């Protein structure tokens, strides 16, 4: 899952980015409204965390402009307590939810996960493919009754493969959803992580659920006894 944080307070932005990445979200930061609008318009994000008081273009205008362009990315707006702006106005401009500053990180993540479930069609809270089970909110993954420990990046890749329900997902799509834009290395890093995943969820169970589709990418197939 990929999140854009539009926030000009650099310390707060860095704190949110670090925290979200620990939770397995690939996170980019835009430091002003114009850049935020431009990045959000690429359509590369599953959700946008949008501050209201921003240089160049305020959060209301960014939000209204995205909606005017028929961009329905879920937006969580950050409002300031006692500010001259309020929550009702945030929702009026097309935000899906709001959070009042200062907020706790745990609450931010809970709001984001709820938005991701609601936004962009049906997103089940817990993903299952055969006996594989991934719970994004609890950051847990299981094969049958075995809880398997995955790193945040491995978890993010499994989430992408599971959400795609057996379709082929290209390496660059995986890279885009699971790494942030600061990573400009080799797309083959994806192969390395697929190998880690196979060692955890295929090899110990004598399966080949993560399949390589030559020249195209990877797909996850349901295991049948
Ligand atoms: Ca601000």
PDB file of N, CA and C in Angstrom, residues 36 61 140 181 192:
ATOM      1  N   UNK A  36       2.057  18.357  -3.793  1.00  0.00           N
ATOM      2  CA  UNK A  36       1.118  17.334  -3.331  1.00  0.00           C
ATOM      3  C   UNK A  36       0.073  17.019  -4.386  1.00  0.00           C
ATOM      4  N   UNK A  61      -7.884  23.283  -1.162  1.00  0.00           N
ATOM      5  CA  UNK A  61      -7.829  23.467  -2.620  1.00  0.00           C
ATOM      6  C   UNK A  61      -7.238  22.240  -3.317  1.00  0.00           C
ATOM      7  N   UNK A 140      -0.219  -9.504  10.648  1.00  0.00           N
ATOM      8  CA  UNK A 140       0.057 -10.916  10.851  1.00  0.00           C
ATOM      9  C   UNK A 140      -0.224 -11.705   9.581  1.00  0.00           C
ATOM     10  N   UNK A 181       9.607   6.318  -3.387  1.00  0.00           N
ATOM     11  CA  UNK A 181      10.298   6.875  -4.547  1.00  0.00           C
ATOM     12  C   UNK A 181      11.757   7.203  -4.278  1.00  0.00           C
ATOM     13  N   UNK A 192      14.803 -10.718  -5.102  1.00  0.00           N
ATOM     14  CA  UNK A 192      15.431 -11.102  -3.846  1.00  0.00           C
ATOM     15  C   UNK A 192      14.361 -11.345  -2.784  1.00  0.00           C
TER      16      UNK A 192
END
